[in-house]
mmCIF file of C-alpha atoms in Angstrom:
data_model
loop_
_atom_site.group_PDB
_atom_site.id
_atom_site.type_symbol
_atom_site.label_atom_id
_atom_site.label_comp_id
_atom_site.label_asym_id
_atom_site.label_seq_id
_atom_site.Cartn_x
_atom_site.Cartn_y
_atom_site.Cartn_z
ATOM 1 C CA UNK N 30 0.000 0.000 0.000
ATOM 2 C CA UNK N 31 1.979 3.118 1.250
ATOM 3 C CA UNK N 32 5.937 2.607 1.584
ATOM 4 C CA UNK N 33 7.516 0.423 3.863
ATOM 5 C CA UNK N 34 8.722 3.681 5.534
ATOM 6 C CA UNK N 35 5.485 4.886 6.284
ATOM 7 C CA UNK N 36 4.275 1.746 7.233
ATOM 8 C CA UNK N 37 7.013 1.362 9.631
ATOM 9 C CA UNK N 38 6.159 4.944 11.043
ATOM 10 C CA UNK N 39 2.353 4.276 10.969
ATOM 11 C CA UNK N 40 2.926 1.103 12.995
ATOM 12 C CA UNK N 41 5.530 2.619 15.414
ATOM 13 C CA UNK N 42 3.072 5.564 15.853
ATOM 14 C CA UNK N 43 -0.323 3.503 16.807
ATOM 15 C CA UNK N 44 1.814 1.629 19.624
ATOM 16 C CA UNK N 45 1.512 5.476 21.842
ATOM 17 C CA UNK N 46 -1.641 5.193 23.698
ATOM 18 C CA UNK N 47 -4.369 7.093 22.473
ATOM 19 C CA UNK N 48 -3.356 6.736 18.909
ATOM 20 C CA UNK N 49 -5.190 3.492 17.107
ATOM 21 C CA UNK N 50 -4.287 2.041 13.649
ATOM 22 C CA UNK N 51 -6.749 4.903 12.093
ATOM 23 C CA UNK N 52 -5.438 7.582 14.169
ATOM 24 C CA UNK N 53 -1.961 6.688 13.407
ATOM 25 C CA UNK N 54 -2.051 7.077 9.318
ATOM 26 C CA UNK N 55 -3.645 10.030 10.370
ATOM 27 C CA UNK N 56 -0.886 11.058 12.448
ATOM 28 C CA UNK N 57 1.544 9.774 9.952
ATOM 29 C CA UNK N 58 -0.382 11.447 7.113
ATOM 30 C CA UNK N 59 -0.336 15.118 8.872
ATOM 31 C CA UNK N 60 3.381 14.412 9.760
ATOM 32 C CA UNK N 61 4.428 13.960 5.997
ATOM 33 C CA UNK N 62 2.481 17.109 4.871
ATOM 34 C CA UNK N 63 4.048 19.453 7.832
ATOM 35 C CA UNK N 64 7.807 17.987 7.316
ATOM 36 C CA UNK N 65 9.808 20.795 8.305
ATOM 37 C CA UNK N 66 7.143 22.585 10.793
ATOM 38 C CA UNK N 67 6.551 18.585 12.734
ATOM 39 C CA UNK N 68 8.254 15.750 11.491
ATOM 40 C CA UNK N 69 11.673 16.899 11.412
ATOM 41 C CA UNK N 70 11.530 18.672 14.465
ATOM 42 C CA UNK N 71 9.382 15.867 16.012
ATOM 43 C CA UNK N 72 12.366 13.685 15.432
ATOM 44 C CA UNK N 73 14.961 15.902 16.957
ATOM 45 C CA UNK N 74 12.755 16.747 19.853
ATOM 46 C CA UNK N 75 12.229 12.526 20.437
ATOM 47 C CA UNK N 76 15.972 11.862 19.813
ATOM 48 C CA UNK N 77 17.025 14.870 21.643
ATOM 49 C CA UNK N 78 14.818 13.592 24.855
ATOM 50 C CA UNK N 79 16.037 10.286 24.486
ATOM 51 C CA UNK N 80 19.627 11.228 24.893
ATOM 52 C CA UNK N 81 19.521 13.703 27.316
ATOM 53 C CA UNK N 82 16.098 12.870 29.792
ATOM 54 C CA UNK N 83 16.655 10.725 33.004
ATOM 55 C CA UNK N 84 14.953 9.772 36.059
ATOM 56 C CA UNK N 85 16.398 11.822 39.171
ATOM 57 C CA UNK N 86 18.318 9.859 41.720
ATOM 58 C CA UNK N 87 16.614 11.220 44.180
ATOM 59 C CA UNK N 88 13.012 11.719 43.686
ATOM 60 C CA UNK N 89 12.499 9.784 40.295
ATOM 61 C CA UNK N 90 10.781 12.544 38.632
ATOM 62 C CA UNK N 91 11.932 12.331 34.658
ATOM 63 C CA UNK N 92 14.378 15.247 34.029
ATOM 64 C CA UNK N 93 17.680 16.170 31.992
ATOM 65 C CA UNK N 94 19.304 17.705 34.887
ATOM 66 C CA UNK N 95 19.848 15.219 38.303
ATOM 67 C CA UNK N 96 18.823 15.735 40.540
ATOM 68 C CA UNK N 97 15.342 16.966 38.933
ATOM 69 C CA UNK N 98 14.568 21.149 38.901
ATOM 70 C CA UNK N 99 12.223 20.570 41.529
ATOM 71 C CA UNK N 100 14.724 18.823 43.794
ATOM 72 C CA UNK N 101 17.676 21.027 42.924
ATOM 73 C CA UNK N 102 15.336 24.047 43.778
ATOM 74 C CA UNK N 103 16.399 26.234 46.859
ATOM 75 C CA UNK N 104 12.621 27.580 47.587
ATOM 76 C CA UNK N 105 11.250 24.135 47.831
ATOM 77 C CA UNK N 106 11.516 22.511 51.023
ATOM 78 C CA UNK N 107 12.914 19.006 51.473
ATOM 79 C CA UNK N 108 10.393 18.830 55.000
ATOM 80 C CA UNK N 109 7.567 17.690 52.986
ATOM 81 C CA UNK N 110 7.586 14.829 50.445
ATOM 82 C CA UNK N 111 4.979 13.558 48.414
ATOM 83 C CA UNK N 112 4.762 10.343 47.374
ATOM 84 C CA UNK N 113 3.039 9.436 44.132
ATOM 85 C CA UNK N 114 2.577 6.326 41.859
ATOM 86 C CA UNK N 115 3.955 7.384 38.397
ATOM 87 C CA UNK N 116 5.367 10.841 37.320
ATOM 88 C CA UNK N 117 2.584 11.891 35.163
ATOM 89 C CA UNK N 118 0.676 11.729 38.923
ATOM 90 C CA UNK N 119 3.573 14.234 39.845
ATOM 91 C CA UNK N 120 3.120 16.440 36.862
ATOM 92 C CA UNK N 121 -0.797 16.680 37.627
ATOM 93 C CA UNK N 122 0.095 17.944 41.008
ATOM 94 C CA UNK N 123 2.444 20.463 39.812
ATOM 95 C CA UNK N 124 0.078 21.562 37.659
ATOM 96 C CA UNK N 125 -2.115 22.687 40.158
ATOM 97 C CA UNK N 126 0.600 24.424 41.925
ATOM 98 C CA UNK N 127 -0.649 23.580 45.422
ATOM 99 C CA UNK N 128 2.478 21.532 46.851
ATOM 100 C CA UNK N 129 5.298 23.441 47.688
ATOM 101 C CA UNK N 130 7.522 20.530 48.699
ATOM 102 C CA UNK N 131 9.373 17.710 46.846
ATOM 103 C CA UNK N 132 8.195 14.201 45.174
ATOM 104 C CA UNK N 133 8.936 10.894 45.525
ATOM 105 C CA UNK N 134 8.114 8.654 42.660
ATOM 106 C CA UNK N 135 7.022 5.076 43.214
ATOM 107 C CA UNK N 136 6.817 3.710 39.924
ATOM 108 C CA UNK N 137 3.599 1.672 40.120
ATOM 109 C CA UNK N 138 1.810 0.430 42.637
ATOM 110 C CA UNK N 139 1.716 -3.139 44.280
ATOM 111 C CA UNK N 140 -0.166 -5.465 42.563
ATOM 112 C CA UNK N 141 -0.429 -9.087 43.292
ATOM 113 C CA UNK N 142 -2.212 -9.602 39.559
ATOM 114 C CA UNK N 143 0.561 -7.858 37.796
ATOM 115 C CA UNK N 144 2.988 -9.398 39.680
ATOM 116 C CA UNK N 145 4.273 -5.941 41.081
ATOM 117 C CA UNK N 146 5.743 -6.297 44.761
ATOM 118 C CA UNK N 147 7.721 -4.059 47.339
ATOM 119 C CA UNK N 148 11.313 -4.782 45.714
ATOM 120 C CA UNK N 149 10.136 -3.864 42.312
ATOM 121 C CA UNK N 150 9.036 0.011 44.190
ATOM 122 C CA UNK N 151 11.424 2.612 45.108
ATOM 123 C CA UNK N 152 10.321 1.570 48.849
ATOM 124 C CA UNK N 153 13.767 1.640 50.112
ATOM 125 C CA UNK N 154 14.766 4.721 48.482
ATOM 126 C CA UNK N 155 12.245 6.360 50.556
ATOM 127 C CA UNK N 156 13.182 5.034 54.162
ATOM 128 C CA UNK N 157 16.536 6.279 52.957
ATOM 129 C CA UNK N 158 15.289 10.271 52.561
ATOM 130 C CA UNK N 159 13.147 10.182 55.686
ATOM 131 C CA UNK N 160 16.549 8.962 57.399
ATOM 132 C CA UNK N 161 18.552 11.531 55.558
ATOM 133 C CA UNK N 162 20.305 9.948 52.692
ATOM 134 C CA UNK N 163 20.168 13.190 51.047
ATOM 135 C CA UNK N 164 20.714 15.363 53.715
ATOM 136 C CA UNK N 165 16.567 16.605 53.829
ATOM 137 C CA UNK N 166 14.967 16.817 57.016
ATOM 138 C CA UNK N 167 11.769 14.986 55.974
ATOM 139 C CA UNK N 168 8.808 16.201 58.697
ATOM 140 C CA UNK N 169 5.106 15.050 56.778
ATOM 141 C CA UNK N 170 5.407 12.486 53.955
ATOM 142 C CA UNK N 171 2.327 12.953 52.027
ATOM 143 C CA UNK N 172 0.842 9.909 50.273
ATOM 144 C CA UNK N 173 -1.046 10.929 47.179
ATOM 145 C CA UNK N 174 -1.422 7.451 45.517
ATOM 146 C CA UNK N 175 -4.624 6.689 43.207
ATOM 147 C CA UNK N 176 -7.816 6.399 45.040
ATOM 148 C CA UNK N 177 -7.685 2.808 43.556
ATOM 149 C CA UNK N 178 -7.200 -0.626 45.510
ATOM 150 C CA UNK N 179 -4.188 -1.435 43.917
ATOM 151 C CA UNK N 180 -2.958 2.400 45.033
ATOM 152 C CA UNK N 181 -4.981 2.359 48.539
ATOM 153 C CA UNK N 182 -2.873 -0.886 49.408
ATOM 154 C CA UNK N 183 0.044 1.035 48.146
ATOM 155 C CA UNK N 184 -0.692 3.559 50.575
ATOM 156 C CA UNK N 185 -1.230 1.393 53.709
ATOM 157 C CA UNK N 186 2.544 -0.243 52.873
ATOM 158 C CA UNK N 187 3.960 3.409 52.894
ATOM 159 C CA UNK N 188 1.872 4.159 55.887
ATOM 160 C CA UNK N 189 3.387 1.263 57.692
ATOM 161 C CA UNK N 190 6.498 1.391 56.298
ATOM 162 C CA UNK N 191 7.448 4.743 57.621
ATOM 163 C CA UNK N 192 5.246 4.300 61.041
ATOM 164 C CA UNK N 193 8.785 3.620 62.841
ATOM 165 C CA UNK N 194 10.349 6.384 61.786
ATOM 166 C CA UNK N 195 8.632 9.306 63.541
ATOM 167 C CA UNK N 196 7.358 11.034 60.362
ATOM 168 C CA UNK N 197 3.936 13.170 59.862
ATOM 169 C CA UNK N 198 2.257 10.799 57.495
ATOM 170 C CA UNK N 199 -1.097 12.144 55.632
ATOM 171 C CA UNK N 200 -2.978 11.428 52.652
ATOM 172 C CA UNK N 201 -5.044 13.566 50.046
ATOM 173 C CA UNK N 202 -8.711 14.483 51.320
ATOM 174 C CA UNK N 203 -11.323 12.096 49.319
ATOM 175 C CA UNK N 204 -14.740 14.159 48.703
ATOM 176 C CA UNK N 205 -17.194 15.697 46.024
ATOM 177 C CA UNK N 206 -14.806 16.902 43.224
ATOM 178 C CA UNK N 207 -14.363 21.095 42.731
ATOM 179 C CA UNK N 208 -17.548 21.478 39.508
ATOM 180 C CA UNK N 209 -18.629 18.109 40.272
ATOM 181 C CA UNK N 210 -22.728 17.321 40.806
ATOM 182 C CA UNK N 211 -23.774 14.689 43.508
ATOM 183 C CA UNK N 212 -25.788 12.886 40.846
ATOM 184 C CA UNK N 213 -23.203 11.692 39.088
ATOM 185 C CA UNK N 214 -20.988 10.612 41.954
ATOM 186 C CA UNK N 215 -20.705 6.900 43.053
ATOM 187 C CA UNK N 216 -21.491 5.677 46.721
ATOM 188 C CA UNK N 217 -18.363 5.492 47.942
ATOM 189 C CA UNK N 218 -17.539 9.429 47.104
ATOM 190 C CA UNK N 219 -20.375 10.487 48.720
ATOM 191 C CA UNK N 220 -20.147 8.314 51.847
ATOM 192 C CA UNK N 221 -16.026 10.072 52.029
ATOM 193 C CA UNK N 222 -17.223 13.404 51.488
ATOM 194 C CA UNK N 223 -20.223 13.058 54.186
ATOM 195 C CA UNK N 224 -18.186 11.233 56.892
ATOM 196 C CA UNK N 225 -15.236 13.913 55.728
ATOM 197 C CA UNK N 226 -17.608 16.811 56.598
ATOM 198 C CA UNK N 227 -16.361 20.023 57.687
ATOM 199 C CA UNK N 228 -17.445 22.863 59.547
ATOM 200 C CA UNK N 229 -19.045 25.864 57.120
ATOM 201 C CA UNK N 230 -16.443 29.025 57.963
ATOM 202 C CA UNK R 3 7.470 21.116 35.750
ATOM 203 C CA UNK R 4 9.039 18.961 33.389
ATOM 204 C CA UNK R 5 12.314 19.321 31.874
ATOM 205 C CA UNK R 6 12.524 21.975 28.860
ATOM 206 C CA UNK R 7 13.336 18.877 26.267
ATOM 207 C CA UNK R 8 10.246 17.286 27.600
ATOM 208 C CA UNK R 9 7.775 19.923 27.577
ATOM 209 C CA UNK R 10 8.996 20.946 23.661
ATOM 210 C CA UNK R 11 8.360 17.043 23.076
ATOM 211 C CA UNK R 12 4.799 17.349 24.108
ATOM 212 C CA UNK R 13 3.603 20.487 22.453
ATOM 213 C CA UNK R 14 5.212 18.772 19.152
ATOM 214 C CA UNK R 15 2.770 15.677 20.008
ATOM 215 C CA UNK R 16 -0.077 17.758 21.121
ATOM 216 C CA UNK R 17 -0.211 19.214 17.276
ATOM 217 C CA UNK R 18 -0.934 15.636 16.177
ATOM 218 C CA UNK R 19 -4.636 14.891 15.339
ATOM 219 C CA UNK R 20 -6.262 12.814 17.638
ATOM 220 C CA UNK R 21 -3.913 14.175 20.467
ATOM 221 C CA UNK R 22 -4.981 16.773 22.915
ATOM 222 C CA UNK R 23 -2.266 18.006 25.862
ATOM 223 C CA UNK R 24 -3.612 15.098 27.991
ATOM 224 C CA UNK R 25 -2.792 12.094 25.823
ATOM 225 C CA UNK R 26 0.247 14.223 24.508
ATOM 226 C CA UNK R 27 1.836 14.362 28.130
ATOM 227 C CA UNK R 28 0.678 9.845 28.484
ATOM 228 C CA UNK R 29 2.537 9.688 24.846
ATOM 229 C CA UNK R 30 5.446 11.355 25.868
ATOM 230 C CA UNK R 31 5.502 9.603 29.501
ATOM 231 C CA UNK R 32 5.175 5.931 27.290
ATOM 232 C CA UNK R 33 8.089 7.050 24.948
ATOM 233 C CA UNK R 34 10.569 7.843 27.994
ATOM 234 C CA UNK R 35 9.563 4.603 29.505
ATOM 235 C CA UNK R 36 10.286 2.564 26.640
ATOM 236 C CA UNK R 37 13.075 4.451 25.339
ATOM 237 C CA UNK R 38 14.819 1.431 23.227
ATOM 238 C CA UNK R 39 11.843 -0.114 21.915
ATOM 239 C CA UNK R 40 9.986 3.036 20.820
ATOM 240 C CA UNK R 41 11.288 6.631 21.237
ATOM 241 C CA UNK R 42 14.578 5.915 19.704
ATOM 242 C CA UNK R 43 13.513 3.779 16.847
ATOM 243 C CA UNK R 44 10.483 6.710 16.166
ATOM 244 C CA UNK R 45 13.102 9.114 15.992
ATOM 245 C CA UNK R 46 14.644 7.190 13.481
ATOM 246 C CA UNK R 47 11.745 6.311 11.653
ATOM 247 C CA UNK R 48 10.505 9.684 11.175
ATOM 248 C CA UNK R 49 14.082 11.062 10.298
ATOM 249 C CA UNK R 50 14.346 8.157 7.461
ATOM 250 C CA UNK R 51 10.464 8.980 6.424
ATOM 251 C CA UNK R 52 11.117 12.858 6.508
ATOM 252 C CA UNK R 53 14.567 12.194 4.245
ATOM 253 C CA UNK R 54 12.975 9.501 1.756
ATOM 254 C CA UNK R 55 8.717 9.839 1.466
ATOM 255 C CA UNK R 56 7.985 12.311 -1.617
ATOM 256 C CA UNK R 57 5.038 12.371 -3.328
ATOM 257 C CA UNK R 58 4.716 10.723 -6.894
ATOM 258 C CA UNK R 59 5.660 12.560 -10.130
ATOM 259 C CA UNK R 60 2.844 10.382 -11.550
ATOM 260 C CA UNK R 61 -0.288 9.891 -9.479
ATOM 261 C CA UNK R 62 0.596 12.042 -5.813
ATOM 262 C CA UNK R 63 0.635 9.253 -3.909
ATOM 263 C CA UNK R 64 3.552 9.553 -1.198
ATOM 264 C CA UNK R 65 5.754 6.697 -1.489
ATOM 265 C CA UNK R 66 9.968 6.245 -1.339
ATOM 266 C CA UNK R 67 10.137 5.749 -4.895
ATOM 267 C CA UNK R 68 8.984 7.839 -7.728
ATOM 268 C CA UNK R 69 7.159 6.786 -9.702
ATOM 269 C CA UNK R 70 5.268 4.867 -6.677
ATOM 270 C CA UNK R 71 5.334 0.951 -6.090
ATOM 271 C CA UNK R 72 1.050 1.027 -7.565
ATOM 272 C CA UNK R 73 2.400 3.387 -10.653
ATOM 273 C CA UNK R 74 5.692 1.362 -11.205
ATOM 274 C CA UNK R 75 3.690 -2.075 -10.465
ATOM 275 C CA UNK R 76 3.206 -3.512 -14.394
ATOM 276 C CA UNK R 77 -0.048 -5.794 -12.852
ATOM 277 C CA UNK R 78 -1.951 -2.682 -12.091
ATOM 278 C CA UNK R 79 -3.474 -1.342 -15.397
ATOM 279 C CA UNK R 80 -3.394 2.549 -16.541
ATOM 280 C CA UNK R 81 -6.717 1.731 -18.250
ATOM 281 C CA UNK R 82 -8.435 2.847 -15.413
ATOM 282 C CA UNK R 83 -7.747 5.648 -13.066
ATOM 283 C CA UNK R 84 -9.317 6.578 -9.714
ATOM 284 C CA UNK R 85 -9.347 10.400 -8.621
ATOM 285 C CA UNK R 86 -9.066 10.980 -4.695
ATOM 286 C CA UNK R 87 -9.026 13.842 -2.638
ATOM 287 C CA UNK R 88 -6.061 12.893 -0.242
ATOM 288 C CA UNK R 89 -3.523 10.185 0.092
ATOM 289 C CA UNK R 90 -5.408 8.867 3.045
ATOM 290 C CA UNK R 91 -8.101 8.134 0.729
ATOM 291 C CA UNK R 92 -6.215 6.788 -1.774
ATOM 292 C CA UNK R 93 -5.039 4.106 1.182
ATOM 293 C CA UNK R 94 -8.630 3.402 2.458
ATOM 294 C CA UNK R 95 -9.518 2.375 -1.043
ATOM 295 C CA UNK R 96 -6.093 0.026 -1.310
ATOM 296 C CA UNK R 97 -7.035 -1.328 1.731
ATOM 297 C CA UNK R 98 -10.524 -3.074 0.346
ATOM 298 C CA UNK R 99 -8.088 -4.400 -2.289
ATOM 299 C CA UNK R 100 -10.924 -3.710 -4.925
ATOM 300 C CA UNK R 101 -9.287 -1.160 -7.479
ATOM 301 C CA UNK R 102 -6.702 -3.044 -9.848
ATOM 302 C CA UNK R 103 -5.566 0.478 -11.596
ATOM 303 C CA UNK R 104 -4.264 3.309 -10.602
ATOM 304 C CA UNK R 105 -4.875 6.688 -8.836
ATOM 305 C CA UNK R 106 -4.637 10.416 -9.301
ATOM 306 C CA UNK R 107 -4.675 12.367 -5.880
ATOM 307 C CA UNK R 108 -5.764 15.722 -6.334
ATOM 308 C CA UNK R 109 -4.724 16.989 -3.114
ATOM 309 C CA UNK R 110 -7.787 18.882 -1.631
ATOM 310 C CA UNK R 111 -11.171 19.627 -2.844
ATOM 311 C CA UNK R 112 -12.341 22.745 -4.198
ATOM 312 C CA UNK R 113 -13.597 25.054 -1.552
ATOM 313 C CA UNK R 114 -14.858 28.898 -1.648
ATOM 314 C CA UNK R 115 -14.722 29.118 1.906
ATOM 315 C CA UNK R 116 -11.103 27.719 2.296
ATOM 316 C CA UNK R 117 -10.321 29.945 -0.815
ATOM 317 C CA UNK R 118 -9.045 26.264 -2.458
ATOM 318 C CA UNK R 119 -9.584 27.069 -6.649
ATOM 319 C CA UNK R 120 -8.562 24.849 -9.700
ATOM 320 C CA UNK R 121 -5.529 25.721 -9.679
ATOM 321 C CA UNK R 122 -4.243 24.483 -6.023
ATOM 322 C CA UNK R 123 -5.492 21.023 -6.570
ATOM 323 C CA UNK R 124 -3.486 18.844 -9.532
ATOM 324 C CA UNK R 125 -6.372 18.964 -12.394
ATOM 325 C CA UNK R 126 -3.644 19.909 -15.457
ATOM 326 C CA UNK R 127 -1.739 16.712 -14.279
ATOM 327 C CA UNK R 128 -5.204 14.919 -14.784
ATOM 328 C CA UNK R 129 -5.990 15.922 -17.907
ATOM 329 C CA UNK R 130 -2.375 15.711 -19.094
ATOM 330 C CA UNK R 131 -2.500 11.718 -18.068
ATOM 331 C CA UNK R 132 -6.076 11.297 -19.778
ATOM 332 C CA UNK R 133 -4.338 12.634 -23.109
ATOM 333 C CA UNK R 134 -1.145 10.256 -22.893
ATOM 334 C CA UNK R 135 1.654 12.555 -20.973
ATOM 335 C CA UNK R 136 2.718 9.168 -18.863
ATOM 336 C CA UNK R 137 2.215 6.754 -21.286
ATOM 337 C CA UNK R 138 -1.254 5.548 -20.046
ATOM 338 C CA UNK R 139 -4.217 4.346 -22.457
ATOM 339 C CA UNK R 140 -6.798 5.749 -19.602
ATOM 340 C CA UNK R 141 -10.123 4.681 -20.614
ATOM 341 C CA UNK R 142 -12.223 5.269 -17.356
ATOM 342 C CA UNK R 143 -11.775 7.785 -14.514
ATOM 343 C CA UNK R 144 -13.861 6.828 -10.888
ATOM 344 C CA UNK R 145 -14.224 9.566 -8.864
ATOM 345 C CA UNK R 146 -13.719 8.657 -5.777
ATOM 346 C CA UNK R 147 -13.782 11.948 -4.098
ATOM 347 C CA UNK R 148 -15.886 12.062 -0.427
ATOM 348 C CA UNK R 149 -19.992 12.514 -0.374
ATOM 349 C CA UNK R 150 -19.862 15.759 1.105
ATOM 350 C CA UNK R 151 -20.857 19.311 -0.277
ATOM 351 C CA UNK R 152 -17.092 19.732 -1.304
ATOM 352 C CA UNK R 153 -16.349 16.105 -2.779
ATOM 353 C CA UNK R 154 -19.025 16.262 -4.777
ATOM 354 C CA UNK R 155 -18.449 20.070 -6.153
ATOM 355 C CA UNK R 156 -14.970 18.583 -6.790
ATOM 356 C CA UNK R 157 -16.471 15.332 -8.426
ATOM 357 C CA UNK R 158 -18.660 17.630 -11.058
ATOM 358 C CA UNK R 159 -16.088 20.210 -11.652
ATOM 359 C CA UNK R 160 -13.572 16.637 -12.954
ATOM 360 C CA UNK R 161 -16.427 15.347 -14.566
ATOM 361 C CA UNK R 162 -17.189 18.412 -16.817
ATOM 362 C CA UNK R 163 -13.072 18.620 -17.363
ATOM 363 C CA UNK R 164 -12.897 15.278 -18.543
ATOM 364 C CA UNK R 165 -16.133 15.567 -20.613
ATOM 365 C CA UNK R 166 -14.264 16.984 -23.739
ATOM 366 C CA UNK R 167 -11.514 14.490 -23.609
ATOM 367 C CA UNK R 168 -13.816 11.205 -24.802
ATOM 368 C CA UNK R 169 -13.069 8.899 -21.753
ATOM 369 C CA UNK R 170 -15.889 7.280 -19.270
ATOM 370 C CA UNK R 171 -16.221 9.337 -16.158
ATOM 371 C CA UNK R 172 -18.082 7.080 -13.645
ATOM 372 C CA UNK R 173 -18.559 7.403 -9.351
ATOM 373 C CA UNK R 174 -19.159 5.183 -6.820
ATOM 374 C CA UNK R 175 -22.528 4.329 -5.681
ATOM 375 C CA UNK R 176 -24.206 5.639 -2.831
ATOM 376 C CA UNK R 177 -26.064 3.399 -0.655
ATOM 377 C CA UNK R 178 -26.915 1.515 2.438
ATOM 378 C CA UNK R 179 -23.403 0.754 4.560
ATOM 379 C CA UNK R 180 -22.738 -2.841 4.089
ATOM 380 C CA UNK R 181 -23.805 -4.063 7.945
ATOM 381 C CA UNK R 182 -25.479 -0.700 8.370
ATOM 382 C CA UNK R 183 -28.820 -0.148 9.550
ATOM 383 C CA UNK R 184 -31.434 1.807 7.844
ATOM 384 C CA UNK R 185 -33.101 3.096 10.961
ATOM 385 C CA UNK R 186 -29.174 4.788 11.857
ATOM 386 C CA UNK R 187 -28.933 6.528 8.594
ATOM 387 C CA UNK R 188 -29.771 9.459 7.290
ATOM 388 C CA UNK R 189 -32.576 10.615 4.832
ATOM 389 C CA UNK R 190 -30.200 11.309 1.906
ATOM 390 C CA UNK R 191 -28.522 7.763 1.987
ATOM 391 C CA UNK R 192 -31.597 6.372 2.049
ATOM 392 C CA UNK R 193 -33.401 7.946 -1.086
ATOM 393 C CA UNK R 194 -29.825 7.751 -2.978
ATOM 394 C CA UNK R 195 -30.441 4.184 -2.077
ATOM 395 C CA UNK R 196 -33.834 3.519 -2.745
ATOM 396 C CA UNK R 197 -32.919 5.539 -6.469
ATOM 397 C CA UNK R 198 -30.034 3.393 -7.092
ATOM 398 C CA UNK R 199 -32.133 -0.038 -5.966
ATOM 399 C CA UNK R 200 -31.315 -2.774 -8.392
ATOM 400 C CA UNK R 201 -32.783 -6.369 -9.331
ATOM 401 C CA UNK R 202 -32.522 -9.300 -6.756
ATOM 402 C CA UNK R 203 -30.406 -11.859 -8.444
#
């Protein structure tokens, strides 16, 4: 059909999530027609990342400086880590802006289905900053895994994990969702946000 | 929040269709993760594809080799060519295997309201194959352009081109989707259907 080149590209394309076979001789289609606005620089931009992008040795956050910017930063305090699943989990909370303290990536969550189990998680890594390893006076260890069994069990491990060593330990506030209606909200949201009620100011 | 190469490697995948910034950060986040089995040989692929796709002298099509594999393959008769509106088009119809000749892609359709005229889309190539500038006896010409208000302005404005030039002009059919159901479709398939009704065999 097309040329073994674009076939090659079409099928390396539909393996990114999101993109299906249609969407990917789409994508491949669009690429061709814009080839010095997006495919050429497309292709420096992916080898470019490739070379240069790393996980931090401290946190785990995906960077090309280590440690990350947000570790290496001066006006964010080492006292308060959170500790999420995955790093696009991270990037969701820096997007809102609201934590002013470092990360700690896991890198999945425990899973007895997939096989996923405390050595394969950056477990120890952890016990090693709230001890010192890198010289940050850890007070509160947030836990902001998903709101998912596989994360909640996650969560308990950290929980009891760090129990011994004399760390704040919270987790994110479950409730009715900022723009969200009640209607649409399952049981289990609604019974957090009513037993979770607090005080009109 | 992410690193600089990072962030430039998302908006790049964000201006892919079917992409918004969401699946554009997953993408990006998948290609780090598997950075030997995908990102690296992407960047390659779309490097090699951006070097060696051009479109063909002949018919448009976009293929490493000019004249393309369908123009240069001596199975696929000249007898018969089918007009498209875009490559992608061209591959749908490849795809159902049912066209043994060969294509022309005109490379838009006319529209006033994208100011697209006769002269952005590749009629003089057209006519210039109907009267023998590629060596091709081209007795029919299907066009295949879409059923919307442009293909078919497009379809009439080749048909009344072609007119002087003594070759059959034909189109597909319109009718019911094969698997389709009549109470899903609209009012114009259905009398273009019920027009075009032929004999039980």
């Amino acid at each position: 059909m097309a040329g073994a080149e674009i076939e090659h590209l079409i099928a390396l394309l539909a393996r990114l999530p999101g993109l299906g076979p249609r969407s990917a001789r789409r994508a491949a289609l669009t690429l061709i027609k814009r080839r010095e606005s997006l495919m050429q620089p497309l292709a420096a931009a992916l080898a470019d990342a490739a070379e240069k992008v790393r996980a931090c040795g401290v946190c785990g956050n995906l960077d090309s400086t280590d440690p990350c910017a947000i570790c290496a930063d001066p006006r964010r305090t080492g006292a308060s880590v959170c500790v999420v699943t995955d790093v696009g989990d991270l990037w969701a909370l820096e997007r809102s802006g609201a934590h002013r303290g470092r990360y700690h990536v896991l890198g999945g969550n425990l899973s007895a289905l997939d096989g996923i189990g405390p050595d394969d998680l950056s477990f120890d890594a952890l016990i090693g900053r709230v001890r010192g390893s890198h010289g940050e006076k850890v007070e509160e260890v947030i836990v902001a895994t998903n709101a998912t069994v596989e994360g909640q069990t996650t969560a308990h491990y950290v929980a009891d994990l760090l129990e011994p060593e004399g760390v704040q330990i919270t987790q994110l506030a479950h409730g009715v969702p900022v723009g969200g209606e009640l209607d649409y909200l399952d049981d289990g949201t609604l019974m957090a946000a009513l037993q979770s009620r607090q005080r009109v100011q």
